[in-house]
Coordinates of C-alpha atoms in Angstrom, one line a residue:
Chain A
M70 CA -174.6 -3.7 98.8
A71 CA -176.9 -4.6 101.7
E72 CA -180.6 -4.5 101.0
R73 CA -183.7 -4.2 103.2
K74 CA -186.4 -6.8 102.5
I75 CA -189.9 -7.1 103.7
V76 CA -191.1 -10.6 104.4
D77 CA -194.9 -10.5 104.4
G78 CA -196.1 -13.3 106.6
R79 CA -199.4 -11.7 107.5
G80 CA -202.3 -14.2 107.6
S81 CA -199.9 -17.1 107.3
F82 CA -200.7 -19.9 109.7
C83 CA -198.9 -22.5 107.5
P84 CA -196.0 -22.4 106.7
G85 CA -196.0 -19.3 108.9
P86 CA -193.9 -16.2 109.2
L87 CA -190.7 -17.9 110.6
M88 CA -190.7 -20.4 107.7
E89 CA -191.1 -17.4 105.3
L90 CA -188.1 -15.7 106.9
I91 CA -186.0 -18.9 106.6
V92 CA -186.9 -19.1 102.9
A93 CA -186.1 -15.3 102.4
L94 CA -182.8 -15.7 104.1
K95 CA -181.7 -18.3 101.6
S96 CA -181.7 -15.7 98.8
S97 CA -180.3 -12.8 100.9
Q98 CA -176.7 -11.6 101.4
V99 CA -174.8 -11.2 104.6
G100 CA -175.6 -7.8 105.9
D101 CA -179.1 -7.6 104.4
E102 CA -181.8 -6.4 106.8
L103 CA -185.1 -8.3 106.8
E104 CA -188.4 -7.1 108.3
V105 CA -191.0 -9.8 109.0
L106 CA -194.6 -8.8 109.1
S107 CA -196.7 -11.2 111.2
T108 CA -200.3 -11.2 112.5
D109 CA -199.4 -14.2 114.7
K110 CA -198.4 -13.0 118.2
G111 CA -196.3 -16.2 118.6
S112 CA -193.9 -14.8 116.1
V113 CA -192.8 -12.2 118.7
N114 CA -191.0 -15.0 120.7
D115 CA -190.4 -17.7 118.0
I116 CA -188.6 -15.5 115.5
P117 CA -186.1 -13.8 117.8
E118 CA -185.4 -17.1 119.5
W119 CA -184.5 -18.7 116.1
I120 CA -182.5 -15.7 115.0
N121 CA -180.4 -15.9 118.1
K122 CA -180.1 -19.7 117.9
V123 CA -178.7 -19.6 114.4
G124 CA -176.5 -16.6 115.1
H125 CA -178.1 -13.8 113.0
E126 CA -178.6 -10.4 114.5
Y127 CA -181.9 -9.5 116.0
I128 CA -182.6 -5.8 115.8
A129 CA -186.1 -5.0 117.2
T130 CA -189.8 -5.8 117.3
T131 CA -192.6 -3.2 117.0
E132 CA -196.4 -3.5 116.7
A133 CA -198.8 -1.4 114.8
D134 CA -202.5 -2.1 114.1
G135 CA -202.3 -5.8 115.0
V136 CA -199.2 -6.4 112.9
W137 CA -195.9 -7.2 114.4
H138 CA -192.7 -6.0 112.6
I139 CA -189.7 -8.1 113.5
M140 CA -186.4 -6.7 112.2
M141 CA -183.1 -8.7 111.8
R142 CA -179.9 -8.7 109.9
K143 CA -178.3 -11.7 108.2
A144 CA -175.0 -12.3 109.9
K145 CA -173.6 -15.3 108.2
Chain B
M278 CA -212.5 -13.6 75.0
K279 CA -209.5 -15.8 74.7
I280 CA -208.7 -17.5 78.1
L281 CA -205.3 -19.3 78.2
I282 CA -204.4 -21.7 81.1
V283 CA -200.7 -22.6 81.3
G284 CA -200.3 -25.8 83.2
G285 CA -202.4 -29.0 83.5
G286 CA -201.9 -29.9 87.2
T287 CA -204.6 -29.8 89.9
G288 CA -205.2 -26.0 89.8
G289 CA -205.2 -25.6 86.1
T290 CA -207.4 -28.6 85.4
I291 CA -210.0 -27.7 88.0
L292 CA -210.1 -24.1 86.8
A293 CA -210.4 -25.1 83.1
N294 CA -213.4 -27.4 83.9
N295 CA -215.0 -24.9 86.2
L296 CA -214.8 -22.2 83.5
A297 CA -216.0 -24.5 80.7
R298 CA -219.1 -25.3 82.7
R299 CA -219.8 -21.7 83.6
L300 CA -219.2 -20.5 80.0
T301 CA -221.0 -23.3 78.1
N302 CA -223.1 -20.9 76.0
E303 CA -220.1 -18.5 75.4
L304 CA -218.0 -21.4 74.2
K305 CA -220.7 -22.6 71.9
S306 CA -221.3 -19.1 70.4
G307 CA -217.6 -18.4 70.0
K308 CA -217.7 -15.5 72.5
A309 CA -215.2 -17.3 74.7
R310 CA -212.4 -19.8 74.0
I311 CA -210.4 -21.8 76.6
T312 CA -207.0 -23.2 75.7
M313 CA -204.8 -25.2 78.0
L314 CA -201.1 -25.7 77.4
S315 CA -199.4 -28.4 79.4
A316 CA -196.0 -30.2 79.5
S317 CA -197.6 -33.6 79.7
D318 CA -200.5 -35.7 78.3
K319 CA -200.8 -37.4 81.7
H320 CA -202.2 -36.1 85.0
M321 CA -200.7 -37.3 88.2
Y322 CA -202.5 -37.6 91.6
Q323 CA -199.5 -36.3 93.6
P324 CA -200.7 -37.2 97.1
G325 CA -200.6 -40.8 95.9
L326 CA -196.8 -40.7 95.9
L327 CA -196.8 -41.0 99.7
Y328 CA -198.7 -44.3 99.4
L329 CA -196.4 -45.4 96.6
A330 CA -193.4 -45.0 98.9
M331 CA -195.1 -47.1 101.5
G332 CA -196.1 -49.9 99.1
K333 CA -199.8 -49.0 99.4
M334 CA -200.4 -47.9 95.8
T335 CA -198.9 -48.7 92.5
P336 CA -197.8 -46.2 89.8
D337 CA -200.7 -47.0 87.4
E338 CA -203.2 -45.8 90.1
L339 CA -201.6 -42.3 90.1
Y340 CA -202.3 -41.4 86.5
R341 CA -205.1 -40.5 84.0
D342 CA -204.9 -39.2 80.5
Q343 CA -205.2 -35.4 80.9
A344 CA -207.5 -35.1 77.9
S345 CA -210.0 -37.5 79.5
L346 CA -210.3 -35.2 82.5
L347 CA -211.2 -32.1 80.5
E348 CA -214.7 -30.8 79.5
P349 CA -215.5 -30.8 75.8
G350 CA -214.8 -27.4 74.4
I351 CA -211.4 -27.0 76.1
Q352 CA -208.6 -26.9 73.6
F353 CA -205.8 -28.9 75.1
H354 CA -202.3 -29.0 73.7
V355 CA -199.2 -30.8 75.0
D356 CA -196.9 -27.9 74.2
P357 CA -195.3 -26.2 77.2
V358 CA -194.8 -22.5 77.3
E359 CA -191.2 -21.3 77.1
E360 CA -191.6 -17.6 76.7
F361 CA -194.1 -15.3 78.4
M362 CA -194.6 -11.9 76.6
L363 CA -197.0 -10.2 79.1
D364 CA -196.8 -6.8 77.4
K365 CA -198.0 -8.3 74.1
N366 CA -200.6 -10.7 75.8
Q367 CA -198.8 -13.6 74.1
V368 CA -196.8 -16.7 75.0
K369 CA -194.5 -18.8 72.8
T370 CA -194.4 -22.6 73.2
K371 CA -191.8 -25.3 72.9
S372 CA -193.0 -26.1 69.4
G373 CA -192.6 -22.5 68.3
K374 CA -196.3 -21.6 68.3
T375 CA -197.5 -18.2 69.5
H376 CA -200.8 -18.0 71.5
N377 CA -202.6 -14.8 72.1
Y378 CA -204.8 -14.3 75.1
D379 CA -207.1 -11.8 76.8
I380 CA -206.9 -13.5 80.2
M381 CA -204.1 -15.9 81.2
V382 CA -203.7 -18.1 84.3
I383 CA -200.3 -19.4 85.1
A384 CA -200.5 -22.7 86.9
T385 CA -197.1 -24.3 86.3
G386 CA -196.6 -25.6 89.9
S387 CA -193.4 -26.4 91.7
R388 CA -190.6 -29.0 91.7
M389 CA -188.5 -30.5 94.5
F390 CA -185.0 -29.0 94.8
P391 CA -182.9 -31.3 97.0
E392 CA -179.8 -30.1 95.0
G393 CA -179.8 -27.0 97.2
I394 CA -178.3 -29.0 100.2
P395 CA -174.8 -30.5 99.6
G396 CA -174.9 -34.3 99.8
M397 CA -178.7 -34.6 99.9
V398 CA -179.4 -36.1 96.5
E399 CA -176.8 -38.8 97.0
A400 CA -177.8 -39.6 100.6
A401 CA -181.5 -39.3 101.1
E402 CA -184.6 -41.1 100.1
T403 CA -187.7 -39.0 99.2
F404 CA -191.1 -39.6 97.5
Y405 CA -191.9 -36.5 95.5
T406 CA -191.6 -38.2 92.1
E407 CA -192.7 -41.6 90.9
E408 CA -189.1 -42.7 90.5
T409 CA -187.9 -41.5 93.9
A410 CA -191.0 -42.9 95.7
L411 CA -190.4 -46.4 94.2
K412 CA -186.7 -46.2 95.1
M413 CA -187.7 -45.2 98.7
F414 CA -190.0 -48.2 99.0
K415 CA -187.3 -50.6 97.8
R416 CA -184.9 -49.1 100.2
L417 CA -187.4 -49.5 103.1
Q418 CA -188.0 -53.1 102.2
S419 CA -184.3 -53.9 102.5
F420 CA -183.8 -51.9 105.7
E421 CA -183.3 -54.1 108.7
G422 CA -182.9 -51.6 111.5
G423 CA -181.1 -48.5 112.8
K424 CA -181.7 -44.8 113.1
V425 CA -184.2 -43.3 110.6
V426 CA -184.0 -39.6 110.4
I427 CA -186.6 -37.4 108.7
T428 CA -185.5 -33.9 107.5
V429 CA -187.6 -31.1 106.3
G430 CA -186.6 -28.4 103.8
V431 CA -188.4 -25.1 103.2
P432 CA -190.5 -24.3 101.4
H433 CA -192.0 -27.7 100.6
K434 CA -195.1 -29.1 98.9
C435 CA -197.8 -30.6 101.2
P436 CA -197.3 -29.2 104.7
M437 CA -198.6 -32.4 106.4
A438 CA -196.1 -34.7 104.5
P439 CA -193.4 -34.6 107.3
L440 CA -195.8 -35.8 109.9
E441 CA -197.6 -38.3 107.6
I442 CA -194.5 -40.0 106.5
T443 CA -193.2 -40.2 110.1
F444 CA -196.4 -41.8 111.5
M445 CA -196.7 -44.1 108.5
L446 CA -193.1 -45.3 108.8
N447 CA -193.8 -46.0 112.5
D448 CA -196.6 -48.4 111.5
Y449 CA -194.7 -49.8 108.5
F450 CA -191.8 -50.9 110.8
K451 CA -194.3 -52.3 113.3
D452 CA -196.0 -54.4 110.6
R453 CA -192.6 -55.7 109.4
G454 CA -191.9 -56.7 113.0
I455 CA -188.7 -54.7 113.3
A456 CA -190.0 -51.7 115.2
D457 CA -187.8 -52.6 118.2
K458 CA -184.7 -52.3 115.9
V459 CA -185.7 -48.9 114.5
Q460 CA -185.4 -45.5 116.1
L461 CA -187.4 -42.9 114.3
H462 CA -186.1 -39.4 114.6
Y463 CA -188.0 -36.4 113.3
T464 CA -186.6 -32.9 112.7
Y465 CA -188.4 -29.7 111.9
P466 CA -187.2 -26.2 110.9
I467 CA -189.0 -24.1 113.6
G468 CA -189.4 -24.4 117.4
R469 CA -192.2 -27.0 117.4
V470 CA -193.0 -30.1 115.4
H471 CA -195.3 -28.4 112.9
A472 CA -195.8 -25.0 111.5
L473 CA -199.5 -25.0 112.6
E474 CA -199.4 -24.5 116.4
N475 CA -202.5 -26.5 117.1
V476 CA -201.2 -29.4 114.8
A477 CA -197.9 -29.3 116.7
K478 CA -199.7 -29.4 120.1
W479 CA -201.5 -32.5 119.0
A480 CA -198.6 -34.2 117.1
A481 CA -195.8 -33.8 119.7
P482 CA -197.6 -36.0 122.4
E483 CA -198.5 -38.5 119.7
M484 CA -194.8 -38.8 118.9
D485 CA -193.9 -39.1 122.6
K486 CA -196.5 -41.9 123.0
L487 CA -195.0 -43.8 120.0
G488 CA -191.4 -43.3 121.1
I489 CA -190.5 -41.1 118.1
T490 CA -187.8 -38.6 119.1
Y491 CA -187.4 -35.2 117.6
D492 CA -185.2 -32.1 117.2
T493 CA -186.9 -28.7 116.5
F494 CA -185.1 -25.6 115.1
F495 CA -183.3 -28.0 112.7
N496 CA -182.6 -26.5 109.3
I497 CA -180.5 -28.8 107.3
K498 CA -177.2 -27.3 106.1
E499 CA -175.4 -30.3 104.6
V500 CA -175.2 -34.1 104.5
D501 CA -172.0 -36.0 105.0
A502 CA -173.0 -39.1 103.1
T503 CA -169.7 -40.9 103.7
N504 CA -170.0 -40.8 107.5
K505 CA -173.8 -40.6 107.5
I506 CA -174.0 -37.3 109.5
L507 CA -176.4 -34.4 109.1
R508 CA -175.4 -30.9 110.0
S509 CA -177.9 -28.1 110.7
E510 CA -177.7 -24.3 110.3
E511 CA -178.2 -24.2 114.1
G512 CA -174.9 -26.2 114.6
V513 CA -176.5 -29.6 115.5
E514 CA -175.1 -32.9 114.2
I515 CA -177.2 -36.0 113.9
K516 CA -176.0 -39.5 112.9
Y517 CA -178.4 -41.6 110.7
D518 CA -178.6 -45.0 109.1
L519 CA -181.5 -44.1 106.8
L520 CA -182.2 -40.6 105.7
I521 CA -185.6 -39.5 104.5
T522 CA -186.2 -36.0 103.3
I523 CA -189.1 -33.7 102.6
P524 CA -187.0 -31.6 100.1
A525 CA -187.2 -27.9 99.7
H526 CA -189.1 -26.9 96.6
K527 CA -188.8 -24.2 93.9
G528 CA -191.2 -22.9 91.3
M529 CA -190.7 -24.0 87.7
E530 CA -187.6 -23.0 85.8
V531 CA -189.6 -21.3 83.1
I532 CA -191.0 -18.8 85.6
E533 CA -187.5 -17.9 86.7
K534 CA -186.1 -17.7 83.2
N535 CA -188.8 -15.3 82.2
G536 CA -188.2 -13.1 85.2
L537 CA -191.7 -13.6 86.6
G538 CA -190.6 -14.4 90.1
Q539 CA -187.6 -15.2 92.3
N540 CA -187.1 -19.0 92.7
G541 CA -190.0 -19.5 90.4
W542 CA -192.7 -18.1 92.8
I543 CA -194.8 -15.4 91.1
P544 CA -195.7 -12.3 93.2
T545 CA -199.4 -12.6 93.5
N546 CA -202.2 -10.6 95.1
R547 CA -203.4 -12.7 97.9
T548 CA -207.1 -12.1 97.5
K549 CA -207.6 -11.3 93.8
L550 CA -204.9 -13.8 92.7
N551 CA -203.7 -11.6 89.9
V552 CA -200.0 -11.4 89.1
E553 CA -198.8 -8.1 90.8
G554 CA -199.0 -5.3 88.3
R555 CA -201.2 -7.2 85.8
D556 CA -205.0 -7.1 85.6
N557 CA -205.5 -9.9 83.0
V558 CA -202.9 -12.4 84.3
F559 CA -203.6 -14.6 87.2
T560 CA -201.9 -17.4 89.0
L561 CA -202.8 -20.1 91.5
G562 CA -201.5 -23.1 93.5
D563 CA -197.9 -23.7 94.1
T564 CA -196.9 -21.1 91.5
T565 CA -197.8 -18.1 93.7
N566 CA -195.6 -16.5 96.3
I567 CA -198.6 -16.2 98.8
P568 CA -197.4 -17.3 102.2
I569 CA -199.8 -20.2 102.6
S570 CA -199.6 -24.0 102.2
K571 CA -198.4 -25.4 98.9
A572 CA -201.1 -28.0 98.7
G573 CA -203.6 -29.4 96.3
S574 CA -206.5 -28.0 98.3
T575 CA -205.0 -24.5 98.1
A576 CA -204.9 -24.8 94.3
H577 CA -208.5 -26.2 94.3
F578 CA -210.0 -23.4 96.4
E579 CA -208.1 -20.8 94.4
A580 CA -209.3 -22.4 91.2
D581 CA -212.9 -22.1 92.5
T582 CA -212.4 -18.4 93.1
L583 CA -210.8 -17.8 89.7
G584 CA -213.5 -19.8 88.0
E585 CA -216.2 -17.6 89.3
N586 CA -214.2 -14.4 88.7
I587 CA -213.0 -15.1 85.2
A588 CA -216.5 -16.2 84.1
A589 CA -217.9 -13.0 85.6
M590 CA -215.2 -11.0 83.8
V591 CA -216.5 -12.6 80.5
K592 CA -220.1 -12.0 81.4
I593 CA -220.2 -8.7 83.3
G594 CA -216.7 -7.3 82.9
M595 CA -215.6 -7.6 86.5
P596 CA -214.7 -10.2 89.2
V597 CA -217.2 -11.0 91.9
R598 CA -215.3 -12.5 94.9
E599 CA -212.0 -12.7 96.8
Y600 CA -210.0 -15.7 97.9
D601 CA -210.0 -16.0 101.7
G602 CA -206.9 -18.2 102.1
K603 CA -208.9 -21.4 102.6
V604 CA -206.8 -24.6 102.9
F605 CA -207.9 -28.1 103.9
C606 CA -205.3 -30.9 104.5
F607 CA -205.9 -34.5 105.6
I608 CA -203.3 -35.8 108.0
E609 CA -202.6 -39.5 107.9
V610 CA -201.6 -40.7 111.4
G611 CA -200.1 -44.1 110.5
K612 CA -201.8 -46.8 108.5
D613 CA -205.4 -46.7 109.9
R614 CA -206.1 -43.3 111.5
A615 CA -206.3 -39.8 110.2
T616 CA -207.4 -36.3 111.0
Y617 CA -207.5 -33.0 109.1
A618 CA -206.7 -29.3 109.4
M619 CA -208.8 -26.5 107.8
F620 CA -207.8 -22.9 108.0
D621 CA -207.8 -19.6 106.2
Y622 CA -206.1 -16.2 106.4
K623 CA -208.0 -15.3 109.6
N624 CA -208.9 -18.6 111.3
P625 CA -206.3 -21.1 112.5
P626 CA -207.0 -24.8 112.3
D627 CA -208.3 -26.9 115.2
P628 CA -207.5 -30.5 114.4
K629 CA -209.5 -33.2 116.2
A630 CA -208.3 -36.5 117.5
P631 CA -207.5 -38.9 114.7
T632 CA -210.1 -41.5 113.7
K633 CA -210.4 -44.5 111.5
A634 CA -213.4 -42.8 109.7
V635 CA -211.3 -39.9 108.5
H636 CA -208.6 -42.3 107.3
W637 CA -211.2 -44.2 105.3
F638 CA -212.5 -40.9 103.9
K639 CA -209.0 -40.0 102.8
L640 CA -208.7 -43.4 101.1
A641 CA -212.0 -42.7 99.4
Y642 CA -210.7 -39.2 98.4
N643 CA -207.7 -40.9 96.7
K644 CA -210.3 -42.2 94.2
L645 CA -212.6 -39.2 94.4
Y646 CA -209.8 -36.9 93.3
W647 CA -210.6 -37.6 89.7
I648 CA -214.0 -36.2 90.2
S649 CA -212.4 -33.2 91.9
A650 CA -210.1 -32.6 89.0
R651 CA -213.1 -32.6 86.7
G652 CA -214.4 -29.7 88.7
L653 CA -217.4 -31.7 90.1
L654 CA -216.4 -32.0 93.8

């Protein structure tokens, strides 16, 4: 059954939120939804770009109190 | 108060010594006791492996006897933990002994896991163990030219290692007089050449200047060792003649087996450093799941925090400070220049132009580490 996971990359400059997402995807199943939390504005562009490049499904990005929430679904 | 430290690497050793000094009177009076359980009687200076792979250090320079690094008063046993019984405040060791604790710190570290990528173990050279670093050096010495590709798995220990090995290889081939026969090609998992944006902004022009080519957004999927081809998750193929990998890492098996954390990373409070859901169990260094660099300096600064806090818990019954996410990494830029990156949860790094002075300081630190491990630096 598909799960929803939070990937908490807040305050992470290195390895950073995208690397945390890549790690989290390794132990996720196709269909799982992952929500990345990031305090780095660069994630707003970097993460969707990578999601699209690899062929996963980008869902949406929202912002609240200086934290960006980037939602995606593992597609393969 | 029985304090148990599981693991005798950088973090565990600095913490044990820090605590022993803060609790001298309590150890003498029997009010406190510090026990360390480790898998080895030797302590390795892990950053030295990079130099071993380049023929700039020898294995004997990497080791000290663990007991010789520890303050008197620390009870040290080579007897690794096999079972954690957190509800009983107990652990069971390989020899079958049971140890009780009031406060425990888990500092078991991490291990490379190249097996996660099909073909990687057979095809690639790496330098994360003494054996593999020596093998890599021998392979380099017999290499006469071609395309050298560097791949980077995630997560990995030492965030600067991908850049350092690349720049050092560049100088190595120059010194051997075969630079014109070698094409160095660097790959990195995200959309720039390093996770730290400011480091990437500095490193990419350095690579351009040196003629080092690179692919970003390259997450290795498999290695075809027969045809010497790499394939990425992003659908890119790269031919290679010599493959060097910064392998992905996992936490230690004992952590996974005991259900303490997926892939061996223990869920940890990022400022208090306690294991989630436990007030008397802490963790530090590579063992945590905190999204910061898996580096010796991370373990060091976390050990400083825990040293103050656990000593305060013994003396006044509560911790006194929080870990701010501080990390400091040297960055070797070839054989004779270096810079550094320092950052925390709130402040990104701002690396300066590499200098010879910082390189010399790094070489000095390779020796000073033993003072660091003793908790003096």
